[in-house]
Amino acid sequence: MIRAQTTRVRALVHSVLLTQQFFVPIALMLLVVEAILTYAIIQRVSYTEIDWQTYMQQVHGVLGGERNYTKLQGDTGPLVYPAGFVWIYSLLCALTNNGTHVRRAQYVFMGIYLATQALVLMIYRRARVPPLVLPLLVVSKRLHSIFVLRLFNDPVAMLFAYAAVLSMTRTSTRRWSGLLLSLGIAVKMNVQLLLPGAAFVWWRTGGLRTTVVQLVVVALSQVVIAAPFIYAFPHEYVARAFEYTRQFNFVWTVNWRFIGDRVFASHEWALILAAAHIALLVALAVVVWPRLSHSTLPTIVRQGFTRRAHSDVSATEVAVVVFSANFVGIVCARSLHYQFYAWYAHMLPLLLVHARLPLVAVPVVWLVIECAWNVFPSTHTSSLALLAAHIVILVGIFRAPTHAKLS
């Protein structure tokens, strides 16, 4: 009798934590907990002004008629984000009494946070991620701070990015993925880190035609969104909104504190990181991504030229491909500032599961990353720990078994 009860308990625990049987009620429960927790944070934790007033000053310049990006400034610096940022924060400006009603803005960002969580949970369900790791999505101190205590634009960009990834997992909505991804890029150009993975998915799902069409949609929508600025001052807009040679401040770096200011600012270091990024993307495309479909890169390339559509692309493959493309960009980033954690924090549980780490190592690696992002200012130890955790995940991704199933 005792043995039978023990067996039933083990079976129930397995069903709850490692299968999809109870995923939906667990996800809904986590969203309710998140709503309560986030509301409490807004009420009880002081808002910290960093860039919100600068954002408002920059959009006030646009609303006042200025279209030259080089003349749009704020207290903490010039406007360096694409036009989608301008239009969204202009709306936020109107909703918050010209930016003075900060609490109302916090509630808007609470909505963005919960919407992002909902999108990520839907991606995780379709990718069959075990519910065991879902709590890692909701316990980040730094992530709550970025969304509702700082009001950065990174969460807005990533909301569109996750909507794009979710659309890629559904045949009926896949056609909208390029536009959604472009909307994210129009808020902040870090969303471009997802483009190599998205292009691979487009090639797998529709071949050359779909890939070209989606890339054209991405490019044309950028032009449409930025039309007033491109028409008036095209060079100034492109140079500021997509400034790939921007020099980051060593004071704010989370990931490269241990290399020192001189190396950090050097042109040679920038080239090394760019080369590493390209090499890792090529390695993913050659080794990891084809393995998810039990194929090879030459076969996938050939199919893209000879077949119009593929019906065998799983949600797991989509999520792993796009998330891993973004992740190698994070690993090789010239600098990571504290708000950049929003670029990949919601992707970590899935990547940790896909890396097939020992069960006990999953929360440990996640905790190392979370702690590194909560050390301010960063130290040699915290940045080295962050790099080590990233390398553990990266090695796991390359060593993961050939099958794509996560649970």
PDB file of N, CA and C in Angstrom, residues 175-257:
ATOM      1  N   ARG A 175       3.590  34.696 -41.072  1.00  0.00           N
ATOM      2  CA  ARG A 175       3.780  35.768 -42.051  1.00  0.00           C
ATOM      3  C   ARG A 175       3.989  37.131 -41.393  1.00  0.00           C
ATOM      4  N   TRP A 176       3.561  37.265 -40.125  1.00  0.00           N
ATOM      5  CA  TRP A 176       3.679  38.547 -39.434  1.00  0.00           C
ATOM      6  C   TRP A 176       4.995  38.692 -38.668  1.00  0.00           C
ATOM      7  N   SER A 177       5.793  37.651 -38.657  1.00  0.00           N
ATOM      8  CA  SER A 177       6.990  37.664 -37.803  1.00  0.00           C
ATOM      9  C   SER A 177       7.994  38.734 -38.208  1.00  0.00           C
ATOM     10  N   GLY A 178       8.172  38.961 -39.503  1.00  0.00           N
ATOM     11  CA  GLY A 178       9.115  39.985 -39.951  1.00  0.00           C
ATOM     12  C   GLY A 178       8.701  41.375 -39.512  1.00  0.00           C
ATOM     13  N   LEU A 179       7.415  41.674 -39.641  1.00  0.00           N
ATOM     14  CA  LEU A 179       6.918  42.982 -39.230  1.00  0.00           C
ATOM     15  C   LEU A 179       7.070  43.174 -37.729  1.00  0.00           C
ATOM     16  N   LEU A 180       6.712  42.155 -36.941  1.00  0.00           N
ATOM     17  CA  LEU A 180       6.830  42.257 -35.484  1.00  0.00           C
ATOM     18  C   LEU A 180       8.289  42.428 -35.060  1.00  0.00           C
ATOM     19  N   LEU A 181       9.171  41.673 -35.701  1.00  0.00           N
ATOM     20  CA  LEU A 181      10.594  41.812 -35.380  1.00  0.00           C
ATOM     21  C   LEU A 181      11.091  43.206 -35.730  1.00  0.00           C
ATOM     22  N   SER A 182      10.623  43.732 -36.845  1.00  0.00           N
ATOM     23  CA  SER A 182      11.028  45.066 -37.264  1.00  0.00           C
ATOM     24  C   SER A 182      10.529  46.136 -36.293  1.00  0.00           C
ATOM     25  N   LEU A 183       9.329  45.944 -35.738  1.00  0.00           N
ATOM     26  CA  LEU A 183       8.830  46.886 -34.750  1.00  0.00           C
ATOM     27  C   LEU A 183       9.730  46.913 -33.521  1.00  0.00           C
ATOM     28  N   GLY A 184      10.255  45.748 -33.133  1.00  0.00           N
ATOM     29  CA  GLY A 184      11.214  45.712 -32.029  1.00  0.00           C
ATOM     30  C   GLY A 184      12.495  46.445 -32.370  1.00  0.00           C
ATOM     31  N   ILE A 185      12.994  46.215 -33.578  1.00  0.00           N
ATOM     32  CA  ILE A 185      14.212  46.902 -34.026  1.00  0.00           C
ATOM     33  C   ILE A 185      13.992  48.405 -34.058  1.00  0.00           C
ATOM     34  N   ALA A 186      12.774  48.827 -34.402  1.00  0.00           N
ATOM     35  CA  ALA A 186      12.463  50.256 -34.487  1.00  0.00           C
ATOM     36  C   ALA A 186      12.447  50.931 -33.127  1.00  0.00           C
ATOM     37  N   VAL A 187      12.393  50.135 -32.065  1.00  0.00           N
ATOM     38  CA  VAL A 187      12.466  50.689 -30.714  1.00  0.00           C
ATOM     39  C   VAL A 187      13.904  50.699 -30.213  1.00  0.00           C
ATOM     40  N   LYS A 188      14.618  49.605 -30.452  1.00  0.00           N
ATOM     41  CA  LYS A 188      16.024  49.537 -30.074  1.00  0.00           C
ATOM     42  C   LYS A 188      16.705  48.494 -30.948  1.00  0.00           C
ATOM     43  N   MET A 189      17.877  48.832 -31.459  1.00  0.00           N
ATOM     44  CA  MET A 189      18.450  47.995 -32.504  1.00  0.00           C
ATOM     45  C   MET A 189      19.039  46.688 -31.984  1.00  0.00           C
ATOM     46  N   ASN A 190      19.054  46.441 -30.672  1.00  0.00           N
ATOM     47  CA  ASN A 190      19.547  45.158 -30.171  1.00  0.00           C
ATOM     48  C   ASN A 190      18.715  43.985 -30.678  1.00  0.00           C
ATOM     49  N   VAL A 191      17.453  44.236 -31.062  1.00  0.00           N
ATOM     50  CA  VAL A 191      16.601  43.158 -31.559  1.00  0.00           C
ATOM     51  C   VAL A 191      17.166  42.565 -32.843  1.00  0.00           C
ATOM     52  N   GLN A 192      18.072  43.285 -33.503  1.00  0.00           N
ATOM     53  CA  GLN A 192      18.745  42.736 -34.681  1.00  0.00           C
ATOM     54  C   GLN A 192      19.541  41.477 -34.363  1.00  0.00           C
ATOM     55  N   LEU A 193      19.889  41.281 -33.090  1.00  0.00           N
ATOM     56  CA  LEU A 193      20.615  40.073 -32.707  1.00  0.00           C
ATOM     57  C   LEU A 193      19.808  38.813 -32.990  1.00  0.00           C
ATOM     58  N   LEU A 194      18.479  38.934 -33.050  1.00  0.00           N
ATOM     59  CA  LEU A 194      17.626  37.790 -33.337  1.00  0.00           C
ATOM     60  C   LEU A 194      17.522  37.495 -34.830  1.00  0.00           C
ATOM     61  N   LEU A 195      17.929  38.449 -35.682  1.00  0.00           N
ATOM     62  CA  LEU A 195      17.709  38.316 -37.121  1.00  0.00           C
ATOM     63  C   LEU A 195      18.371  37.090 -37.753  1.00  0.00           C
ATOM     64  N   PRO A 196      19.626  36.735 -37.410  1.00  0.00           N
ATOM     65  CA  PRO A 196      20.197  35.525 -38.036  1.00  0.00           C
ATOM     66  C   PRO A 196      19.382  34.273 -37.748  1.00  0.00           C
ATOM     67  N   GLY A 197      18.925  34.127 -36.509  1.00  0.00           N
ATOM     68  CA  GLY A 197      18.089  32.982 -36.179  1.00  0.00           C
ATOM     69  C   GLY A 197      16.745  33.046 -36.887  1.00  0.00           C
ATOM     70  N   ALA A 198      16.144  34.232 -36.941  1.00  0.00           N
ATOM     71  CA  ALA A 198      14.867  34.395 -37.634  1.00  0.00           C
ATOM     72  C   ALA A 198      15.011  34.059 -39.119  1.00  0.00           C
ATOM     73  N   ALA A 199      16.114  34.500 -39.724  1.00  0.00           N
ATOM     74  CA  ALA A 199      16.338  34.210 -41.144  1.00  0.00           C
ATOM     75  C   ALA A 199      16.462  32.712 -41.379  1.00  0.00           C
ATOM     76  N   PHE A 200      17.116  32.006 -40.472  1.00  0.00           N
ATOM     77  CA  PHE A 200      17.233  30.553 -40.591  1.00  0.00           C
ATOM     78  C   PHE A 200      15.852  29.901 -40.516  1.00  0.00           C
ATOM     79  N   VAL A 201      15.022  30.372 -39.585  1.00  0.00           N
ATOM     80  CA  VAL A 201      13.667  29.835 -39.455  1.00  0.00           C
ATOM     81  C   VAL A 201      12.861  30.128 -40.708  1.00  0.00           C
ATOM     82  N   TRP A 202      12.960  31.342 -41.227  1.00  0.00           N
ATOM     83  CA  TRP A 202      12.238  31.683 -42.461  1.00  0.00           C
ATOM     84  C   TRP A 202      12.681  30.785 -43.615  1.00  0.00           C
ATOM     85  N   TRP A 203      13.971  30.528 -43.691  1.00  0.00           N
ATOM     86  CA  TRP A 203      14.479  29.648 -44.750  1.00  0.00           C
ATOM     87  C   TRP A 203      13.919  28.238 -44.585  1.00  0.00           C
ATOM     88  N   ARG A 204      13.891  27.773 -43.339  1.00  0.00           N
ATOM     89  CA  ARG A 204      13.372  26.424 -43.074  1.00  0.00           C
ATOM     90  C   ARG A 204      11.872  26.335 -43.365  1.00  0.00           C
ATOM     91  N   THR A 205      11.127  27.371 -43.063  1.00  0.00           N
ATOM     92  CA  THR A 205       9.671  27.297 -43.200  1.00  0.00           C
ATOM     93  C   THR A 205       9.171  27.657 -44.589  1.00  0.00           C
ATOM     94  N   GLY A 206       9.932  28.437 -45.333  1.00  0.00           N
ATOM     95  CA  GLY A 206       9.431  28.865 -46.642  1.00  0.00           C
ATOM     96  C   GLY A 206      10.471  29.027 -47.715  1.00  0.00           C
ATOM     97  N   GLY A 207      11.721  28.681 -47.414  1.00  0.00           N
ATOM     98  CA  GLY A 207      12.756  28.752 -48.431  1.00  0.00           C
ATOM     99  C   GLY A 207      13.160  30.170 -48.794  1.00  0.00           C
ATOM    100  N   LEU A 208      13.749  30.298 -49.975  1.00  0.00           N
ATOM    101  CA  LEU A 208      14.306  31.569 -50.425  1.00  0.00           C
ATOM    102  C   LEU A 208      13.230  32.649 -50.518  1.00  0.00           C
ATOM    103  N   ARG A 209      12.082  32.311 -51.060  1.00  0.00           N
ATOM    104  CA  ARG A 209      11.038  33.307 -51.272  1.00  0.00           C
ATOM    105  C   ARG A 209      10.582  33.925 -49.953  1.00  0.00           C
ATOM    106  N   THR A 210      10.274  33.095 -48.988  1.00  0.00           N
ATOM    107  CA  THR A 210       9.814  33.600 -47.690  1.00  0.00           C
ATOM    108  C   THR A 210      10.890  34.430 -47.009  1.00  0.00           C
ATOM    109  N   THR A 211      12.139  33.968 -47.071  1.00  0.00           N
ATOM    110  CA  THR A 211      13.231  34.689 -46.424  1.00  0.00           C
ATOM    111  C   THR A 211      13.398  36.082 -47.027  1.00  0.00           C
ATOM    112  N   VAL A 212      13.391  36.156 -48.348  1.00  0.00           N
ATOM    113  CA  VAL A 212      13.543  37.454 -49.017  1.00  0.00           C
ATOM    114  C   VAL A 212      12.372  38.366 -48.677  1.00  0.00           C
ATOM    115  N   VAL A 213      11.154  37.839 -48.743  1.00  0.00           N
ATOM    116  CA  VAL A 213       9.975  38.643 -48.456  1.00  0.00           C
ATOM    117  C   VAL A 213      10.030  39.201 -47.043  1.00  0.00           C
ATOM    118  N   GLN A 214      10.366  38.349 -46.063  1.00  0.00           N
ATOM    119  CA  GLN A 214      10.407  38.805 -44.672  1.00  0.00           C
ATOM    120  C   GLN A 214      11.507  39.848 -44.456  1.00  0.00           C
ATOM    121  N   LEU A 215      12.656  39.671 -45.073  1.00  0.00           N
ATOM    122  CA  LEU A 215      13.729  40.650 -44.928  1.00  0.00           C
ATOM    123  C   LEU A 215      13.349  41.980 -45.582  1.00  0.00           C
ATOM    124  N   VAL A 216      12.638  41.922 -46.696  1.00  0.00           N
ATOM    125  CA  VAL A 216      12.155  43.150 -47.333  1.00  0.00           C
ATOM    126  C   VAL A 216      11.146  43.847 -46.429  1.00  0.00           C
ATOM    127  N   VAL A 217      10.276  43.073 -45.795  1.00  0.00           N
ATOM    128  CA  VAL A 217       9.315  43.649 -44.858  1.00  0.00           C
ATOM    129  C   VAL A 217      10.037  44.355 -43.720  1.00  0.00           C
ATOM    130  N   VAL A 218      11.068  43.718 -43.193  1.00  0.00           N
ATOM    131  CA  VAL A 218      11.853  44.328 -42.114  1.00  0.00           C
ATOM    132  C   VAL A 218      12.438  45.658 -42.569  1.00  0.00           C
ATOM    133  N   ALA A 219      13.049  45.663 -43.739  1.00  0.00           N
ATOM    134  CA  ALA A 219      13.703  46.881 -44.231  1.00  0.00           C
ATOM    135  C   ALA A 219      12.691  47.982 -44.557  1.00  0.00           C
ATOM    136  N   LEU A 220      11.635  47.637 -45.279  1.00  0.00           N
ATOM    137  CA  LEU A 220      10.660  48.650 -45.691  1.00  0.00           C
ATOM    138  C   LEU A 220       9.916  49.237 -44.503  1.00  0.00           C
ATOM    139  N   SER A 221       9.600  48.409 -43.521  1.00  0.00           N
ATOM    140  CA  SER A 221       8.886  48.935 -42.356  1.00  0.00           C
ATOM    141  C   SER A 221       9.762  49.904 -41.574  1.00  0.00           C
ATOM    142  N   GLN A 222      11.069  49.691 -41.581  1.00  0.00           N
ATOM    143  CA  GLN A 222      11.965  50.653 -40.941  1.00  0.00           C
ATOM    144  C   GLN A 222      11.893  52.003 -41.640  1.00  0.00           C
ATOM    145  N   VAL A 223      11.829  51.968 -42.958  1.00  0.00           N
ATOM    146  CA  VAL A 223      11.744  53.206 -43.737  1.00  0.00           C
ATOM    147  C   VAL A 223      10.424  53.922 -43.466  1.00  0.00           C
ATOM    148  N   VAL A 224       9.344  53.168 -43.420  1.00  0.00           N
ATOM    149  CA  VAL A 224       8.026  53.768 -43.188  1.00  0.00           C
ATOM    150  C   VAL A 224       7.961  54.397 -41.807  1.00  0.00           C
ATOM    151  N   ILE A 225       8.428  53.669 -40.794  1.00  0.00           N
ATOM    152  CA  ILE A 225       8.371  54.158 -39.417  1.00  0.00           C
ATOM    153  C   ILE A 225       9.198  55.432 -39.251  1.00  0.00           C
ATOM    154  N   ALA A 226      10.311  55.490 -39.953  1.00  0.00           N
ATOM    155  CA  ALA A 226      11.223  56.635 -39.803  1.00  0.00           C
ATOM    156  C   ALA A 226      11.062  57.667 -40.902  1.00  0.00           C
ATOM    157  N   ALA A 227      10.010  57.577 -41.694  1.00  0.00           N
ATOM    158  CA  ALA A 227       9.865  58.425 -42.887  1.00  0.00           C
ATOM    159  C   ALA A 227      10.066  59.920 -42.624  1.00  0.00           C
ATOM    160  N   PRO A 228       9.478  60.530 -41.579  1.00  0.00           N
ATOM    161  CA  PRO A 228       9.671  61.976 -41.372  1.00  0.00           C
ATOM    162  C   PRO A 228      11.140  62.357 -41.169  1.00  0.00           C
ATOM    163  N   PHE A 229      11.888  61.484 -40.520  1.00  0.00           N
ATOM    164  CA  PHE A 229      13.307  61.769 -40.253  1.00  0.00           C
ATOM    165  C   PHE A 229      14.162  61.486 -41.483  1.00  0.00           C
ATOM    166  N   ILE A 230      13.857  60.400 -42.177  1.00  0.00           N
ATOM    167  CA  ILE A 230      14.624  60.043 -43.373  1.00  0.00           C
ATOM    168  C   ILE A 230      14.406  61.068 -44.478  1.00  0.00           C
ATOM    169  N   TYR A 231      13.188  61.546 -44.597  1.00  0.00           N
ATOM    170  CA  TYR A 231      12.890  62.547 -45.626  1.00  0.00           C
ATOM    171  C   TYR A 231      13.647  63.852 -45.363  1.00  0.00           C
ATOM    172  N   ALA A 232      13.735  64.248 -44.102  1.00  0.00           N
ATOM    173  CA  ALA A 232      14.337  65.544 -43.770  1.00  0.00           C
ATOM    174  C   ALA A 232      15.850  65.474 -43.623  1.00  0.00           C
ATOM    175  N   PHE A 233      16.329  64.504 -42.838  1.00  0.00           N
ATOM    176  CA  PHE A 233      17.765  64.391 -42.553  1.00  0.00           C
ATOM    177  C   PHE A 233      18.160  62.909 -42.530  1.00  0.00           C
ATOM    178  N   PRO A 234      18.257  62.284 -43.693  1.00  0.00           N
ATOM    179  CA  PRO A 234      18.495  60.839 -43.753  1.00  0.00           C
ATOM    180  C   PRO A 234      19.815  60.401 -43.133  1.00  0.00           C
ATOM    181  N   HIS A 235      20.906  61.103 -43.455  1.00  0.00           N
ATOM    182  CA  HIS A 235      22.211  60.698 -42.940  1.00  0.00           C
ATOM    183  C   HIS A 235      22.254  60.821 -41.423  1.00  0.00           C
ATOM    184  N   GLU A 236      21.728  61.916 -40.918  1.00  0.00           N
ATOM    185  CA  GLU A 236      21.753  62.141 -39.470  1.00  0.00           C
ATOM    186  C   GLU A 236      20.936  61.078 -38.744  1.00  0.00           C
ATOM    187  N   TYR A 237      19.813  60.690 -39.338  1.00  0.00           N
ATOM    188  CA  TYR A 237      18.980  59.670 -38.701  1.00  0.00           C
ATOM    189  C   TYR A 237      19.692  58.323 -38.638  1.00  0.00           C
ATOM    190  N   VAL A 238      20.185  57.855 -39.760  1.00  0.00           N
ATOM    191  CA  VAL A 238      20.828  56.539 -39.805  1.00  0.00           C
ATOM    192  C   VAL A 238      22.066  56.505 -38.918  1.00  0.00           C
ATOM    193  N   ALA A 239      22.850  57.583 -38.947  1.00  0.00           N
ATOM    194  CA  ALA A 239      24.083  57.633 -38.168  1.00  0.00           C
ATOM    195  C   ALA A 239      23.818  57.565 -36.669  1.00  0.00           C
ATOM    196  N   ARG A 240      22.723  58.155 -36.214  1.00  0.00           N
ATOM    197  CA  ARG A 240      22.422  58.164 -34.780  1.00  0.00           C
ATOM    198  C   ARG A 240      21.597  56.943 -34.350  1.00  0.00           C
ATOM    199  N   ALA A 241      20.565  56.613 -35.120  1.00  0.00           N
ATOM    200  CA  ALA A 241      19.661  55.536 -34.722  1.00  0.00           C
ATOM    201  C   ALA A 241      20.302  54.163 -34.846  1.00  0.00           C
ATOM    202  N   PHE A 242      21.248  54.008 -35.773  1.00  0.00           N
ATOM    203  CA  PHE A 242      21.926  52.726 -35.985  1.00  0.00           C
ATOM    204  C   PHE A 242      23.437  52.944 -35.983  1.00  0.00           C
ATOM    205  N   GLU A 243      23.915  53.397 -34.842  1.00  0.00           N
ATOM    206  CA  GLU A 243      25.338  53.726 -34.699  1.00  0.00           C
ATOM    207  C   GLU A 243      26.108  52.505 -34.193  1.00  0.00           C
ATOM    208  N   TYR A 244      26.634  51.714 -35.133  1.00  0.00           N
ATOM    209  CA  TYR A 244      27.307  50.466 -34.778  1.00  0.00           C
ATOM    210  C   TYR A 244      28.693  50.688 -34.184  1.00  0.00           C
ATOM    211  N   THR A 245      29.239  51.886 -34.357  1.00  0.00           N
ATOM    212  CA  THR A 245      30.582  52.164 -33.838  1.00  0.00           C
ATOM    213  C   THR A 245      30.538  52.918 -32.508  1.00  0.00           C
ATOM    214  N   ARG A 246      29.391  52.930 -31.860  1.00  0.00           N
ATOM    215  CA  ARG A 246      29.240  53.677 -30.617  1.00  0.00           C
ATOM    216  C   ARG A 246      30.233  53.189 -29.552  1.00  0.00           C
ATOM    217  N   GLN A 247      30.838  54.130 -28.849  1.00  0.00           N
ATOM    218  CA  GLN A 247      31.782  53.812 -27.782  1.00  0.00           C
ATOM    219  C   GLN A 247      31.033  53.780 -26.448  1.00  0.00           C
ATOM    220  N   PHE A 248      31.086  52.644 -25.777  1.00  0.00           N
ATOM    221  CA  PHE A 248      30.383  52.507 -24.508  1.00  0.00           C
ATOM    222  C   PHE A 248      31.250  52.975 -23.348  1.00  0.00           C
ATOM    223  N   ASN A 249      30.587  53.379 -22.273  1.00  0.00           N
ATOM    224  CA  ASN A 249      31.274  53.861 -21.076  1.00  0.00           C
ATOM    225  C   ASN A 249      31.654  52.681 -20.187  1.00  0.00           C
ATOM    226  N   PHE A 250      32.924  52.580 -19.861  1.00  0.00           N
ATOM    227  CA  PHE A 250      33.422  51.463 -19.053  1.00  0.00           C
ATOM    228  C   PHE A 250      32.778  51.428 -17.665  1.00  0.00           C
ATOM    229  N   VAL A 251      32.343  52.583 -17.191  1.00  0.00           N
ATOM    230  CA  VAL A 251      31.739  52.664 -15.858  1.00  0.00           C
ATOM    231  C   VAL A 251      30.534  51.745 -15.729  1.00  0.00           C
ATOM    232  N   TRP A 252      29.767  51.574 -16.829  1.00  0.00           N
ATOM    233  CA  TRP A 252      28.498  50.855 -16.761  1.00  0.00           C
ATOM    234  C   TRP A 252      28.587  49.401 -17.206  1.00  0.00           C
ATOM    235  N   THR A 253      29.764  48.947 -17.620  1.00  0.00           N
ATOM    236  CA  THR A 253      29.834  47.599 -18.167  1.00  0.00           C
ATOM    237  C   THR A 253      29.601  46.542 -17.089  1.00  0.00           C
ATOM    238  N   VAL A 254      28.795  45.558 -17.424  1.00  0.00           N
ATOM    239  CA  VAL A 254      28.547  44.434 -16.524  1.00  0.00           C
ATOM    240  C   VAL A 254      29.426  43.245 -16.886  1.00  0.00           C
ATOM    241  N   ASN A 255      29.744  43.097 -18.170  1.00  0.00           N
ATOM    242  CA  ASN A 255      30.377  41.863 -18.637  1.00  0.00           C
ATOM    243  C   ASN A 255      31.883  41.910 -18.816  1.00  0.00           C
ATOM    244  N   TRP A 256      32.503  43.084 -18.982  1.00  0.00           N
ATOM    245  CA  TRP A 256      33.942  43.095 -19.285  1.00  0.00           C
ATOM    246  C   TRP A 256      34.747  43.910 -18.271  1.00  0.00           C
ATOM    247  N   ARG A 257      34.307  43.989 -17.049  1.00  0.00           N
ATOM    248  CA  ARG A 257      35.034  44.752 -16.034  1.00  0.00           C
ATOM    249  C   ARG A 257      36.464  44.240 -15.863  1.00  0.00           C
TER     250      ARG A 257
END
